[in-house]
mmCIF file of C-alpha atoms and ligand atoms in Angstrom:
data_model
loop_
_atom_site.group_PDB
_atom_site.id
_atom_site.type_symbol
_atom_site.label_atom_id
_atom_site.label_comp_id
_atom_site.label_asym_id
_atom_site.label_seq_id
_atom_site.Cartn_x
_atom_site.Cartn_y
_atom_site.Cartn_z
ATOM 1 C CA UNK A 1283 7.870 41.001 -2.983
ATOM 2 C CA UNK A 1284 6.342 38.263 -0.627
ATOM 3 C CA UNK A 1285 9.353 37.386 2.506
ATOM 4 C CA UNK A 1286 10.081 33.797 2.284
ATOM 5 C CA UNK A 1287 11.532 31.449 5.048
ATOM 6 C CA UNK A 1288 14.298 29.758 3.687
ATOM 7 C CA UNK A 1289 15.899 26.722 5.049
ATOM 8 C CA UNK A 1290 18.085 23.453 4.003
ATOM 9 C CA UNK A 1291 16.942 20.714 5.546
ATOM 10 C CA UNK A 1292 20.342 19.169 6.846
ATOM 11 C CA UNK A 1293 20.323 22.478 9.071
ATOM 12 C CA UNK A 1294 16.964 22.183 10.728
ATOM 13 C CA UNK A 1295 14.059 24.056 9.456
ATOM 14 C CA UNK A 1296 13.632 26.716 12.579
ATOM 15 C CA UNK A 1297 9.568 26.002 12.757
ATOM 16 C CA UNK A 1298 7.583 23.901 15.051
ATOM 17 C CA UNK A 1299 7.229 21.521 12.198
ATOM 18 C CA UNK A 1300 8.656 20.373 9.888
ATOM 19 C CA UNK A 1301 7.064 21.670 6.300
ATOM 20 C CA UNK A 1302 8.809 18.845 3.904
ATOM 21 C CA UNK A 1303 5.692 16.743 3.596
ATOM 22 C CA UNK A 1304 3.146 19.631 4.189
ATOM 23 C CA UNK A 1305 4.724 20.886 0.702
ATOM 24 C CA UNK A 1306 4.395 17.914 -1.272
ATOM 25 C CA UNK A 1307 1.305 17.070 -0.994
ATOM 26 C CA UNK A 1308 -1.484 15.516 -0.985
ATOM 27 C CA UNK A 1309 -0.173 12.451 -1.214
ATOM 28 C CA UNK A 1310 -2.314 9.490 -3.113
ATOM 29 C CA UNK A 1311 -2.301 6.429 -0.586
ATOM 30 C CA UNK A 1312 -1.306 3.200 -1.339
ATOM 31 C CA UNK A 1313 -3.393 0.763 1.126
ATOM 32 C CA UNK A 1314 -0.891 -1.883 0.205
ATOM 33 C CA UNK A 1315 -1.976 -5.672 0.865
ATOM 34 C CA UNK A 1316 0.989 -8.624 0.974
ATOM 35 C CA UNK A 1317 0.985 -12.279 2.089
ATOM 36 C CA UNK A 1318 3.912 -13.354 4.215
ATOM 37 C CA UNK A 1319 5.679 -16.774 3.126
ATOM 38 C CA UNK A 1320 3.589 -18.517 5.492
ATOM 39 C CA UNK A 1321 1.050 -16.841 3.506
ATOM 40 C CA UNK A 1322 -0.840 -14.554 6.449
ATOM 41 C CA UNK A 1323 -1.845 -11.252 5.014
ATOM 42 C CA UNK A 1324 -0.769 -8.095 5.903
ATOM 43 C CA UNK A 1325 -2.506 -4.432 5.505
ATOM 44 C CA UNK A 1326 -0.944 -0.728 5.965
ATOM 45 C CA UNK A 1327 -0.849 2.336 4.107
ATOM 46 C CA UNK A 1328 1.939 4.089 2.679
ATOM 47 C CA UNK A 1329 1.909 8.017 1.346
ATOM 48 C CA UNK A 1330 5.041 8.127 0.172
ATOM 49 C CA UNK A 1331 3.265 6.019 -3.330
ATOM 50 C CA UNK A 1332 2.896 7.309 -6.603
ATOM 51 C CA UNK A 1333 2.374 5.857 -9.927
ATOM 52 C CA UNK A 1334 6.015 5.841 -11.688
ATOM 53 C CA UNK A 1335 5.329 4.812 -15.825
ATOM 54 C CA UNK A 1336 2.388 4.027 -17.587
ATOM 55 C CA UNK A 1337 3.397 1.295 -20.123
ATOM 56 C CA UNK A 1338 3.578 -1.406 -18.604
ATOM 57 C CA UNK A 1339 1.827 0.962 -15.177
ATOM 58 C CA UNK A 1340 3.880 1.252 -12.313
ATOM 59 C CA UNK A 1341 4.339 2.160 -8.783
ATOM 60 C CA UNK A 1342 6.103 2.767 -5.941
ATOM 61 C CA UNK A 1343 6.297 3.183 -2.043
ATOM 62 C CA UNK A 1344 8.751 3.944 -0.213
ATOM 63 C CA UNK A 1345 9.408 2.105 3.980
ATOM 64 C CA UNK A 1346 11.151 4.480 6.563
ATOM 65 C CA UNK A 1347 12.173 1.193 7.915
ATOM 66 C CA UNK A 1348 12.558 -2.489 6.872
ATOM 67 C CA UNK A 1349 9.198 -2.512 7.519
ATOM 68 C CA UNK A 1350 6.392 -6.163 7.138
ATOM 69 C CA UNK A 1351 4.961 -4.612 4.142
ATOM 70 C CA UNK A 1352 8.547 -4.382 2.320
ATOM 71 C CA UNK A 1353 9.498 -7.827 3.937
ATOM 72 C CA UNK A 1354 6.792 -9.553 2.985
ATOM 73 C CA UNK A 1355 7.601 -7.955 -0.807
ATOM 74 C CA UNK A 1356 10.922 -8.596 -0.853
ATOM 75 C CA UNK A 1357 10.531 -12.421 0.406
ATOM 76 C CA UNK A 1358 7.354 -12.959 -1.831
ATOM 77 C CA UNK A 1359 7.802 -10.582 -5.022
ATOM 78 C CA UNK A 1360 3.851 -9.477 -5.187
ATOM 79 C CA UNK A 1361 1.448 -6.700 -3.333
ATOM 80 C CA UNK A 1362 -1.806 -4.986 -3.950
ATOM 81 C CA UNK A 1363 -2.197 -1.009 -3.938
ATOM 82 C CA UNK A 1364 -6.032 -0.527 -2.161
ATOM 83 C CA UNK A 1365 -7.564 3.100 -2.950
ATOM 84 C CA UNK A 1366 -8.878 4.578 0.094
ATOM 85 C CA UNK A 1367 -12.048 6.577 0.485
ATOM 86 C CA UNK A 1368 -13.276 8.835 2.995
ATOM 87 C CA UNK A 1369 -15.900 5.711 4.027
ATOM 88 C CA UNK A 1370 -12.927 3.565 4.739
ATOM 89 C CA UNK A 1371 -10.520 6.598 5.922
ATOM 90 C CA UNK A 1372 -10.804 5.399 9.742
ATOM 91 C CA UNK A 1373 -10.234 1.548 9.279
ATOM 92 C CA UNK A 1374 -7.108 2.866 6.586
ATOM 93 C CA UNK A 1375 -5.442 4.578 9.556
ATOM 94 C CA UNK A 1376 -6.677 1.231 12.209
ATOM 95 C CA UNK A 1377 -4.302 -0.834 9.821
ATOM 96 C CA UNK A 1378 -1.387 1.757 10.202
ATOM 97 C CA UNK A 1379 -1.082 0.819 14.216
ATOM 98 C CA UNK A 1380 2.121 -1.317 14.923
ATOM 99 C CA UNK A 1381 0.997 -4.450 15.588
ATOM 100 C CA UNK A 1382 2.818 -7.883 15.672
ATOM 101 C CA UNK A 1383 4.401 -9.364 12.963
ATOM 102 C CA UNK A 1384 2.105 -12.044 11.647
ATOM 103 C CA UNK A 1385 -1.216 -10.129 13.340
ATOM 104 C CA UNK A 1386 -3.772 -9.374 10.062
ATOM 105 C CA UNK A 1387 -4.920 -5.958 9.958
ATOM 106 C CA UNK A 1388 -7.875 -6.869 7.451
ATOM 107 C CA UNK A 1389 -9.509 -8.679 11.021
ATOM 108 C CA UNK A 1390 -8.321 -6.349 13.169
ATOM 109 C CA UNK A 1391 -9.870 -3.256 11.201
ATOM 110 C CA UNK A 1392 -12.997 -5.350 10.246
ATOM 111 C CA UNK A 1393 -12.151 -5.116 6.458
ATOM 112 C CA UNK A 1394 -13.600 -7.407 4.060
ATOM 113 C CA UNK A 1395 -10.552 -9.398 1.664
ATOM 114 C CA UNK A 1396 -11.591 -10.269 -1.388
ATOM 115 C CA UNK A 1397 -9.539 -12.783 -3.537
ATOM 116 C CA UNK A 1398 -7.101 -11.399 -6.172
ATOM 117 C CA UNK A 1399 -6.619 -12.543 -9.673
ATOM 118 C CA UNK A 1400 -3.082 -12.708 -10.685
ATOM 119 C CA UNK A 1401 -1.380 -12.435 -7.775
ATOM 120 C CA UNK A 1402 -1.493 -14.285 -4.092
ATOM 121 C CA UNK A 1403 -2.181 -10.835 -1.442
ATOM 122 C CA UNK A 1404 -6.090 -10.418 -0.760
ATOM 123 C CA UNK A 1405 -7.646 -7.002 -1.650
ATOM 124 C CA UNK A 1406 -9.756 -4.819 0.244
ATOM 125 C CA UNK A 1407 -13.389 -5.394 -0.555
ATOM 126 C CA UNK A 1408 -14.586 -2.366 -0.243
ATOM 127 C CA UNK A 1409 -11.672 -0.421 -1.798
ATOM 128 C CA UNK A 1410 -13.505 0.623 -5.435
ATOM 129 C CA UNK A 1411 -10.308 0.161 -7.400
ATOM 130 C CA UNK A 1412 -7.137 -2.407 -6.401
ATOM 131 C CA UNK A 1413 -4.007 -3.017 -8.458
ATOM 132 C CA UNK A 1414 -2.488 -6.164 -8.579
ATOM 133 C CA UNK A 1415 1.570 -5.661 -8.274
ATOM 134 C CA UNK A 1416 4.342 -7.933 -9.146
ATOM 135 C CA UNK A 1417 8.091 -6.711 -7.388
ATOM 136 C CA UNK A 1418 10.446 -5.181 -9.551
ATOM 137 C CA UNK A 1419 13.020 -3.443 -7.796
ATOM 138 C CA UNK A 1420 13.840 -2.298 -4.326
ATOM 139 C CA UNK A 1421 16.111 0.066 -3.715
ATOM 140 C CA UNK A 1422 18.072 1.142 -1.116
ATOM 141 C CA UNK A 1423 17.865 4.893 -0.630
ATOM 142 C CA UNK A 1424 21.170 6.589 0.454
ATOM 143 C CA UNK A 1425 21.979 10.510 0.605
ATOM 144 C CA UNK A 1426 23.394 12.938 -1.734
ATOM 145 C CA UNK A 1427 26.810 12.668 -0.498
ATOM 146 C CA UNK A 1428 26.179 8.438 -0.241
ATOM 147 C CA UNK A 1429 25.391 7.850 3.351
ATOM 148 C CA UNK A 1430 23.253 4.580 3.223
ATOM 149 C CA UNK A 1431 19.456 5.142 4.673
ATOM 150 C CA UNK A 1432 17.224 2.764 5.858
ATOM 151 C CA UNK A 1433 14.238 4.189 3.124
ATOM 152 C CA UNK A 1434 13.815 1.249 1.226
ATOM 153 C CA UNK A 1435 11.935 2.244 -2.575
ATOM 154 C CA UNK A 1436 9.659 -0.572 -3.568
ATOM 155 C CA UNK A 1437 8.634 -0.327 -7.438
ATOM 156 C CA UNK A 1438 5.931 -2.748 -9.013
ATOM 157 C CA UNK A 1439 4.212 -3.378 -11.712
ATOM 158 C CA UNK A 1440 0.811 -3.231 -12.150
ATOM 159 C CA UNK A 1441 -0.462 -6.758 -13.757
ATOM 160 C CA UNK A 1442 -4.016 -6.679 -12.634
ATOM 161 C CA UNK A 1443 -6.458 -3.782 -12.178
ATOM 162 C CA UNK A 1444 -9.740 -3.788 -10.173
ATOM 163 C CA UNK A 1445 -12.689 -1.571 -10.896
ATOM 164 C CA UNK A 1446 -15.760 -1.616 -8.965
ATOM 165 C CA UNK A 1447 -18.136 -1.242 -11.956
ATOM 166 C CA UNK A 1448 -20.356 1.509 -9.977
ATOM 167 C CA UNK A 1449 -17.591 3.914 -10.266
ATOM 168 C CA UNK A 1450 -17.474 3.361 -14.518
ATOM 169 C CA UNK A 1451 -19.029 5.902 -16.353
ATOM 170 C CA UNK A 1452 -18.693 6.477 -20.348
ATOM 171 C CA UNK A 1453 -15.501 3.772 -19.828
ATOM 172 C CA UNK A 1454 -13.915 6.149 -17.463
ATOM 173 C CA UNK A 1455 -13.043 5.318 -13.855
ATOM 174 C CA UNK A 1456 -15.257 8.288 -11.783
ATOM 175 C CA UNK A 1457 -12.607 9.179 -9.214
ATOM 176 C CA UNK A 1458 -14.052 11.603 -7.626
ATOM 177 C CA UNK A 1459 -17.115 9.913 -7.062
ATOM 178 C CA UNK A 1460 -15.561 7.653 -4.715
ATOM 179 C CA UNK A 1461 -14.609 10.050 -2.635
ATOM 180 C CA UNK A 1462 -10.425 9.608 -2.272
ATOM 181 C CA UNK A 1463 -8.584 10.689 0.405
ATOM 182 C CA UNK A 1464 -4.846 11.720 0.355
ATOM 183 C CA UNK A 1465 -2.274 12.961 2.950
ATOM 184 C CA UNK A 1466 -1.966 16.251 3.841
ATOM 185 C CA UNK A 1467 0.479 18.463 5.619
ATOM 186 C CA UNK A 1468 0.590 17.052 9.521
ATOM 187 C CA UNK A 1469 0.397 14.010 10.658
ATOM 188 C CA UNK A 1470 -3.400 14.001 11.750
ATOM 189 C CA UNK A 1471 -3.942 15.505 8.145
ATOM 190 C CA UNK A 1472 -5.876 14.901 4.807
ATOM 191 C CA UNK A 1473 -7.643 15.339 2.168
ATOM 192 C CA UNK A 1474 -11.016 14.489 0.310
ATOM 193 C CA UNK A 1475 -10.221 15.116 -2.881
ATOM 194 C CA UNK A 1476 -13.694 16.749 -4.465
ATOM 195 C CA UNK A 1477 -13.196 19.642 -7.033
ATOM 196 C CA UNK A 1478 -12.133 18.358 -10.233
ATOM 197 C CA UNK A 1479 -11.142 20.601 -14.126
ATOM 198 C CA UNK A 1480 -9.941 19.979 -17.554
ATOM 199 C CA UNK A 1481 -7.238 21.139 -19.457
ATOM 200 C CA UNK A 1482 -6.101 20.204 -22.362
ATOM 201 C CA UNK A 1483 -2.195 20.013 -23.213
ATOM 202 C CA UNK A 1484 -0.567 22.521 -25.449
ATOM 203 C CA UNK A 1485 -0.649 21.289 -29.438
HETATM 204 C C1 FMN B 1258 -1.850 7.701 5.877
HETATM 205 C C2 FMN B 1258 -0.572 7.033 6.290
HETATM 206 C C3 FMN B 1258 0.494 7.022 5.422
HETATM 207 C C4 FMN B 1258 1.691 6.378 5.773
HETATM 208 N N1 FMN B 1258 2.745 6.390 4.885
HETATM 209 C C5 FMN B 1258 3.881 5.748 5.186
HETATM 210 C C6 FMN B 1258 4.968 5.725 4.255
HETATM 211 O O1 FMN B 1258 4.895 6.269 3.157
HETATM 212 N N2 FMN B 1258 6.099 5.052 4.612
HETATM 213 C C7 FMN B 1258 6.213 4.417 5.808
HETATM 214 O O2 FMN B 1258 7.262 3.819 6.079
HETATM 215 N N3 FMN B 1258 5.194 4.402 6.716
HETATM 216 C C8 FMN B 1258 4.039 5.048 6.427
HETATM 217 N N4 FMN B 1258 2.993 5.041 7.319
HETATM 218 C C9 FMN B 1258 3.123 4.263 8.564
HETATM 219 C C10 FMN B 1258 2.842 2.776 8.302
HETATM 220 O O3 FMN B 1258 1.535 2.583 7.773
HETATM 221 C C11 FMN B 1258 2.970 2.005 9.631
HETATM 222 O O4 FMN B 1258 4.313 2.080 10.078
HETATM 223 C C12 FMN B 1258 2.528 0.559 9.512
HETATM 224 O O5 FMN B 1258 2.501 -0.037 10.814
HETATM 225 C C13 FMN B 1258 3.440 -0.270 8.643
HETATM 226 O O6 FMN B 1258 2.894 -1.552 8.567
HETATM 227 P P1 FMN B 1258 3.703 -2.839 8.107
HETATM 228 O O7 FMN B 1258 4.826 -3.038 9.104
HETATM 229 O O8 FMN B 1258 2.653 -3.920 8.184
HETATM 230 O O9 FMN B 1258 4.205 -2.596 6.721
HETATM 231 C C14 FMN B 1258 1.802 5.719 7.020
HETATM 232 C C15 FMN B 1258 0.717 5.746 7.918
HETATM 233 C C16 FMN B 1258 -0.454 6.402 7.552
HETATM 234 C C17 FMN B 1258 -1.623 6.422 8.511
#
């Protein structure tokens, strides 16, 4: 029998970090793009993003923190999910850096926008796939026993996809040709996500 460290979280954990996100994980990134209402783009990434539903697609990230990407959301009801690759890994984490409200991380990162289709936020260029997000619900995440957090759970959904056409093969998206990156354990870490199998479900 393997010895397991067991902890509950409201307790402390006893380690020098903390395992939570070093267990779930990866973690796809969302390199989400808005437009404030004076319509100046914004550009960060958020690991705490997943896809939610299929029909009609939808996703979600989640702000530690009323954070501009939420704000800008919340005030103009649209945002663009980015897929990051190991080529743009470096200028992904540039546009995570705290900088002033109204400052655009696609300039200060050197990133390319490229114009979106349905809705206002620019894309990254470079990104090989982007999906176009209208707001449908955030919610306010609060605790088990109800204690109100400031976690704020953004859900969109997806009415505009963007494939770079390089990356479509036999009318399948090539993920793993693009060379994705996720979040790992720590904070410094990731992964390139590289080895990919098939399975097919049980009749
Ligand atoms: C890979 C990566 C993933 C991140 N994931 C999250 C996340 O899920 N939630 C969050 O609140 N911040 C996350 N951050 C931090 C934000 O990107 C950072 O606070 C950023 O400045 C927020 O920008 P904004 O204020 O323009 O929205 C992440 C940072 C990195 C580098």
């Amino acid at each position: 029998m393997p010895e397991f460290h067991f902890y509950e979280p409201s307790k402390g954990h006893d380690l020098a970090h903390d395992p939570f996100k070093a267990i779930v994980a990866p973690r796809p990134i969302g390199w989400i793009s808005t437009r404030d209402v004076n319509g100046r783009p914004n550009l960060a990434p958020y690991s705490f993003f997943n896809a939610v539903a299929d029909r009609p697609p939808m996703v979600m990230f989640s702000s530690g923190g009323w954070k501009d990407t939420v704000s800008n959301v919340s005030a103009t009801g649209e945002f663009v999910c980015n897929l990051v690759t190991r080529a743009l890994a470096e200028k992904m984490n540039l546009t995570s850096a705290a900088l002033p409200h109204g400052m655009n991380e696609f300039e200060f990162a050197g990133l390319a926008a490229a114009p979106s289709r349905v809705v206002k936020p620019p894309r990254v260029a470079d990104a090989p796939a982007a999906l176009e997000c209208r707001l449908v619900q955030i919610v306010r995440l609060h605790t088990a026993e109800g204690a109100v957090l400031d976690h704020h759970l953004t859900i969109g959904e997806v009415v505009g996809v963007h494939i770079d056409r390089a990356y479509l093969k036999d009318g399948r998206f090539d993920l793993l040709a693009t060379h994705p990156i996720q979040r790992a354990g720590y904070v410094a870490d990731y992964t390139e996500a590289a080895i990919g199998f098939q399975m097919s479900r049980p009749k």
